[in-house]
């Protein structure tokens, strides 16, 4: 069985870090990611099943790993060698299709009694992700025992599977995992609502899906989104943003919408009640602090990594920054409905066979500039490799 | 003897015609046998002794008593004057405002008037800086009044210093500067560079509040001002005249002083002087100077070019000074304006071309942003007509200007938001007015910047857009030659890289072999279309 | 043929002489444009010889041209920097001269030898290099060196202090008629105590005779740089205030006109120390303080003179850390 395998090779990891700094996605060609033949995976426990991926998306967190600049925080919660790929729709042995819920919580690890978070149903906050009968790994796609989506086969616990309705395309189904993240964020925002104005920073996959999810969870607020590229701006609008502006002009627009004053240095005196940061970079977080209203909240959906921020305004204006990671099963169920409703298959811009992984990863890393949203590996039949 | 303006029929021997192009120029060969070029008149003879003429006007005003008899020791006297938007480009020192104001103050000094205020009547324009005020009124006046707070900019958003005078019979609210309204005599000093300026508009707009101005600065009024350069057919002026009556009925006594200047915009020093010459009369020296200037400009960064052009001061000659009651004074002024600007033109044309210069009323010492490009072309130049528009209904307007996506961050903050938000949403003036104006007009931050910094009022970009609404309704297409593509598209226009491309694009709208008319402005020319 | 031989000899000696020349010629031949004049290409029509500019000029000026150049460089290169350093002049009211064309008489109050230099360098073009000064004959023209220097630097002509002599008046009027402007200090000499002295009639007389306007000028501050009786200058800020040109009325006597010039300068003095409008108010009310100061005892004159002088404090307001 073919699989893209990420192994612990410090030399290559450093090389990938250097290459990734030179150009996004370049880490794939020199880094520790290799297409290899692997033996069939062992089932970790009797109740586990095999899932043959049909489509497996390339996610921003995958790219960070490949380009060698993910945070060292991850080191204890991944296990090498692993096969990446956590956005997966695949075939079960009985021929039915399922979407993978990649979180490796207590149930999947055979931990009984479950941790507090899992007992409460908040599997995304599971405290046992490095323990139990599985190697460490926060999700499928980062764990040596489970395999990952970028291969011919992976193993999954039944609790990780969600059946896909007949009429949902593979393309739409592969969007369900990132959409579940967005639903999770939208629900969090809606729970603290209602809100008059919400800003969404970033119109990559996560940003666009967050807009769609917010629109369905909080139908009345004004959503202002930033989009760097025209196709992103168009999609953002189509998915429910009221106003889409270039990232540079977000502070101006928020100022104008809220009638705020501006302090020297650019800090607005007023702002939007909620900023959903789907980028997670130093620049985006700084901008979020600039445009959030006093007492408002910043929800970090994009993975931030190691970041330096001036938090004086956070303190002075009593705003909050909160993280927003992954999803629960219920978020996934909602996402499945929304994927159908919004015809999200259209966000899959291109697919590649595993053999062309270098190209695929470069494409994904430059998706915005190349007019794309989601890039995925197509594992359905090898003939399709000729694109 | 200055030669009047005229209409040139372009033939095969006509040299390429000079087009202004922002901080630069183009020489364009126009198609023979179907193109006309409307040339401005040469500068009329200036008054020999301006100061004597000012004295004469003040001592023998129209329909009013001589100024000295209106001045008494204990009175409250207010002198209002036009702001930095006039004239264009700014005038060489001494500015005519200074000369008039000094003459007025000399008489006030003789009469022993102590309570004198001087107010820059800037309506919703940005405040004038100290340098600009000094340029307008002169150092002597500035030093005598500014330190005591008796020389200042009008503030259309200062609730404590506005006086509500009533409503016109059309329900238009009239609210003007309180000091001006409560003075025993208000003297308004105008520079009437075009026929739009002056008359009742001076006080009713220049010293008014937003609440009052919005009654005539709107899409409806502008669409019914055909043109706003022709006051008898301008709804803008009808409204101002109605307000003028309310002001008079409220007991505000206005002594109007209007002055006109000639077309001597570029002087007689090379290389600028070549801009005022007719192309076939360019001497060798002129050509060398022009080529040198073109080559030089090509190599300079935009900001340097801007600095050079914005530094130009025009050596205008003063052609008339009239004083007294508003209406007779204004009629006389209009005559002087028309004498200089009006050129008779036979019939309309399919395509109107114009070369837009580096300056318009709202970017003195500033940047000409895309909205101002629209306003200069579709607002000012398009409306330079009496009778009918130069271009037929459904015709095409082609203008040359680089139209950079650039804004002056201090002067035009609301313009940036207007461009990024409003125009991205729609370019339809009515929709813009109805959907967006209130938000911008009442934005506290813009209000703050207008009142304390040097920003145009938040609503000002809307007015710029409304200014072009008559043209937008009339025209079939607008093409900007040499304009930044993104910016031009945002304006809702088409960009062309050459004039010939633009003619090609225009043929889609007006058909093959269209007639073309080029309005060769500046210096100022106004078409009297029969 | 002896004759031929003789010729041969001459020819050969010429050849011999020539043989010695070539090195020099070769040297000359080696030099190229721009070190020698360019030749005109055959296909090009040669440019017609340029019209001699000088032919259009009055020969009288032409004779003075080298001196004018020298003066130009002295004014701009020496006098201006010296004045800028010593007097730091602030020039006001230049806009009042915008309408002037043709010669005028600049009449200023007089505190110091620096006045003429300050005034010349403060004049706007084209007057600055088209001006002469009326200088006291007994002071500026008493020795040959001083006379030459005065004539060269200030373009001065000698004027008698006590009465306007026929000869000097004719000379000044002639120059004015030729288009030169004149600088004159109608007080006739520098102020002995900082206050002004009554104006004499010379400026008014010449203005009426030549039909030219008078520009009243007030100089403030030079008296403190180089007052009468001091040799070492002390830098001070100065203010040069130009007034509006005034002309003699129809049939006006020179004394009356002179009085008007004096009050115009007095009004400028008032303007320079207060502000324009207050000065105009006092002028209108006839309350402009006289240039000559209060007619009272010496101490009270000094007392009044120093009343509105701003003395920069030398004490540091805040300790330097
Ligand atoms: Zn992911
Ligand atoms: Zn758990």
Short mmCIF file of C-alpha atoms in Angstrom, two decimals, chain A residues 67-247:
data_model
loop_
_atom_site.label_atom_id
_atom_site.label_comp_id
_atom_site.label_asym_id
_atom_site.label_seq_id
_atom_site.Cartn_x
_atom_site.Cartn_y
_atom_site.Cartn_z
CA UNK A 67 7.27 23.43 5.85
CA UNK A 68 8.86 22.82 9.23
CA UNK A 69 7.39 25.69 11.17
CA UNK A 70 4.79 24.14 13.36
CA UNK A 71 5.10 24.81 17.07
CA UNK A 72 7.22 22.61 19.33
CA UNK A 73 4.06 22.27 21.39
CA UNK A 74 3.07 19.48 19.04
CA UNK A 75 6.15 17.34 19.66
CA UNK A 76 4.70 15.31 22.57
CA UNK A 77 1.31 14.92 20.96
CA UNK A 78 2.35 13.39 17.67
CA UNK A 79 4.10 10.12 17.02
CA UNK A 80 6.43 9.24 14.16
CA UNK A 81 6.34 8.06 11.51
CA UNK A 82 2.82 9.17 10.67
CA UNK A 83 0.79 9.54 7.53
CA UNK A 84 -0.83 12.98 7.36
CA UNK A 85 -4.41 13.56 6.27
CA UNK A 86 -7.29 14.22 8.64
CA UNK A 87 -9.84 15.60 6.19
CA UNK A 88 -11.02 12.34 4.82
CA UNK A 89 -13.96 10.82 3.08
CA UNK A 90 -13.51 7.12 2.38
CA UNK A 91 -15.01 3.71 1.70
CA UNK A 92 -15.71 1.24 4.47
CA UNK A 93 -15.32 -2.46 3.92
CA UNK A 94 -19.08 -2.79 3.41
CA UNK A 95 -18.85 -0.35 0.50
CA UNK A 96 -20.56 2.54 2.28
CA UNK A 97 -18.92 5.96 2.50
CA UNK A 98 -18.00 7.70 5.72
CA UNK A 99 -16.38 10.91 6.83
CA UNK A 100 -13.63 10.60 9.40
CA UNK A 101 -13.89 12.45 12.70
CA UNK A 102 -10.15 12.45 13.32
CA UNK A 103 -9.95 13.29 17.05
CA UNK A 104 -8.31 10.49 19.03
CA UNK A 105 -10.19 10.85 22.30
CA UNK A 106 -10.50 8.50 25.29
CA UNK A 107 -12.87 6.08 23.56
CA UNK A 108 -10.49 5.46 20.68
CA UNK A 109 -7.61 4.98 23.07
CA UNK A 110 -9.44 2.39 25.16
CA UNK A 111 -9.35 4.62 28.22
CA UNK A 112 -12.02 3.82 30.76
CA UNK A 113 -13.19 5.75 32.69
CA UNK A 114 -12.98 8.59 30.22
CA UNK A 115 -11.44 11.92 31.09
CA UNK A 116 -13.73 14.67 32.30
CA UNK A 117 -13.89 16.41 28.95
CA UNK A 118 -14.81 13.28 27.07
CA UNK A 119 -17.47 12.36 29.64
CA UNK A 120 -19.00 15.76 29.03
CA UNK A 121 -18.98 15.13 25.31
CA UNK A 122 -16.26 17.67 24.62
CA UNK A 123 -13.95 15.24 22.91
CA UNK A 124 -11.98 18.05 21.30
CA UNK A 125 -10.70 18.92 24.77
CA UNK A 126 -9.70 15.35 25.61
CA UNK A 127 -6.88 15.17 28.15
CA UNK A 128 -5.52 11.77 27.15
CA UNK A 129 -4.31 12.35 23.62
CA UNK A 130 -0.82 11.07 24.38
CA UNK A 131 -1.87 8.05 26.38
CA UNK A 132 -3.76 4.74 26.23
CA UNK A 133 -3.21 1.94 23.75
CA UNK A 134 -2.45 4.30 20.87
CA UNK A 135 0.78 6.12 20.26
CA UNK A 136 0.49 9.85 21.04
CA UNK A 137 -1.40 11.83 18.47
CA UNK A 138 -4.04 14.50 18.79
CA UNK A 139 -5.78 13.34 15.65
CA UNK A 140 -5.68 10.72 12.98
CA UNK A 141 -3.09 12.05 10.59
CA UNK A 142 -0.63 12.75 13.41
CA UNK A 143 -0.51 9.32 15.01
CA UNK A 144 1.80 6.44 14.05
CA UNK A 145 -0.83 3.77 14.79
CA UNK A 146 -3.81 5.00 12.82
CA UNK A 147 -2.39 5.91 9.46
CA UNK A 148 -3.78 8.95 7.69
CA UNK A 149 -5.78 10.15 4.78
CA UNK A 150 -2.87 10.56 2.38
CA UNK A 151 -2.64 6.83 1.77
CA UNK A 152 -4.57 3.89 0.44
CA UNK A 153 -5.90 2.89 3.84
CA UNK A 154 -6.21 3.95 7.45
CA UNK A 155 -7.75 2.45 10.53
CA UNK A 156 -10.51 4.12 12.53
CA UNK A 157 -12.59 3.57 15.62
CA UNK A 158 -16.33 3.34 14.85
CA UNK A 159 -16.91 6.47 16.97
CA UNK A 160 -14.75 8.29 14.44
CA UNK A 161 -17.03 7.58 11.52
CA UNK A 162 -19.99 9.44 10.21
CA UNK A 163 -21.95 7.96 7.33
CA UNK A 164 -22.23 10.05 4.21
CA UNK A 165 -25.65 10.36 2.57
CA UNK A 166 -25.96 9.00 -0.94
CA UNK A 167 -26.51 12.34 -2.58
CA UNK A 168 -23.52 14.09 -1.06
CA UNK A 169 -20.54 14.26 -3.39
CA UNK A 170 -17.08 13.19 -2.28
CA UNK A 171 -15.96 16.79 -2.81
CA UNK A 172 -18.59 18.15 -0.45
CA UNK A 173 -17.90 15.37 2.03
CA UNK A 174 -14.20 16.13 2.21
CA UNK A 175 -15.11 19.67 3.26
CA UNK A 176 -17.07 18.39 6.26
CA UNK A 177 -14.06 18.15 8.57
CA UNK A 178 -12.90 21.78 8.17
CA UNK A 179 -16.55 22.85 8.13
CA UNK A 180 -17.03 21.14 11.49
CA UNK A 181 -14.26 23.38 12.86
CA UNK A 182 -16.16 26.36 11.50
CA UNK A 183 -19.45 25.16 12.98
CA UNK A 184 -17.73 24.73 16.32
CA UNK A 185 -16.47 28.30 16.16
CA UNK A 186 -19.79 29.67 14.98
CA UNK A 187 -21.63 27.96 17.78
CA UNK A 188 -19.20 29.38 20.28
CA UNK A 189 -19.75 32.86 18.89
CA UNK A 190 -23.50 32.44 18.73
CA UNK A 191 -23.62 31.22 22.33
CA UNK A 192 -22.23 34.56 23.49
CA UNK A 193 -24.52 36.50 21.14
CA UNK A 194 -26.54 37.97 19.63
CA UNK A 195 -23.96 40.26 18.06
CA UNK A 196 -24.38 43.28 15.91
CA UNK A 197 -21.13 43.02 14.01
CA UNK A 198 -18.68 40.20 13.51
CA UNK A 199 -15.42 40.42 11.61
CA UNK A 200 -13.89 37.33 10.05
CA UNK A 201 -10.20 37.67 9.24
CA UNK A 202 -9.02 35.46 6.40
CA UNK A 203 -10.82 33.98 3.43
CA UNK A 204 -8.94 30.72 3.04
CA UNK A 205 -10.89 27.49 3.44
CA UNK A 206 -11.41 27.99 7.13
CA UNK A 207 -12.41 31.63 6.77
CA UNK A 208 -14.94 30.93 4.05
CA UNK A 209 -16.45 28.02 5.94
CA UNK A 210 -16.61 30.08 9.10
CA UNK A 211 -18.56 32.73 7.25
CA UNK A 212 -21.03 30.10 6.06
CA UNK A 213 -21.35 28.60 9.52
CA UNK A 214 -21.72 31.97 11.23
CA UNK A 215 -24.40 32.95 8.80
CA UNK A 216 -26.42 29.89 9.68
CA UNK A 217 -25.85 30.15 13.43
CA UNK A 218 -26.22 33.90 13.85
CA UNK A 219 -28.39 35.10 11.00
CA UNK A 220 -28.82 38.71 12.07
CA UNK A 221 -25.38 40.14 12.72
CA UNK A 222 -23.42 42.02 10.08
CA UNK A 223 -20.48 39.91 8.94
CA UNK A 224 -17.44 41.78 7.63
CA UNK A 225 -14.86 39.52 6.03
CA UNK A 226 -11.42 40.14 4.67
CA UNK A 227 -10.37 38.58 1.40
CA UNK A 228 -7.10 39.11 -0.32
CA UNK A 229 -7.99 37.67 -3.72
CA UNK A 230 -11.00 38.31 -5.93
CA UNK A 231 -12.23 34.70 -5.94
CA UNK A 232 -12.07 34.68 -2.14
CA UNK A 233 -14.02 37.91 -2.00
CA UNK A 234 -16.67 36.53 -4.32
CA UNK A 235 -17.04 33.31 -2.33
CA UNK A 236 -17.10 35.16 0.97
CA UNK A 237 -19.98 37.22 -0.27
CA UNK A 238 -21.75 34.19 -1.70
CA UNK A 239 -21.40 32.31 1.58
CA UNK A 240 -23.00 35.10 3.57
CA UNK A 241 -20.59 37.95 4.33
CA UNK A 242 -22.30 41.33 4.20
CA UNK A 243 -19.14 43.16 3.31
CA UNK A 244 -15.85 41.84 2.05
CA UNK A 245 -12.80 44.07 2.17
CA UNK A 246 -9.12 43.68 1.54
CA UNK A 247 -7.18 42.76 4.70
#
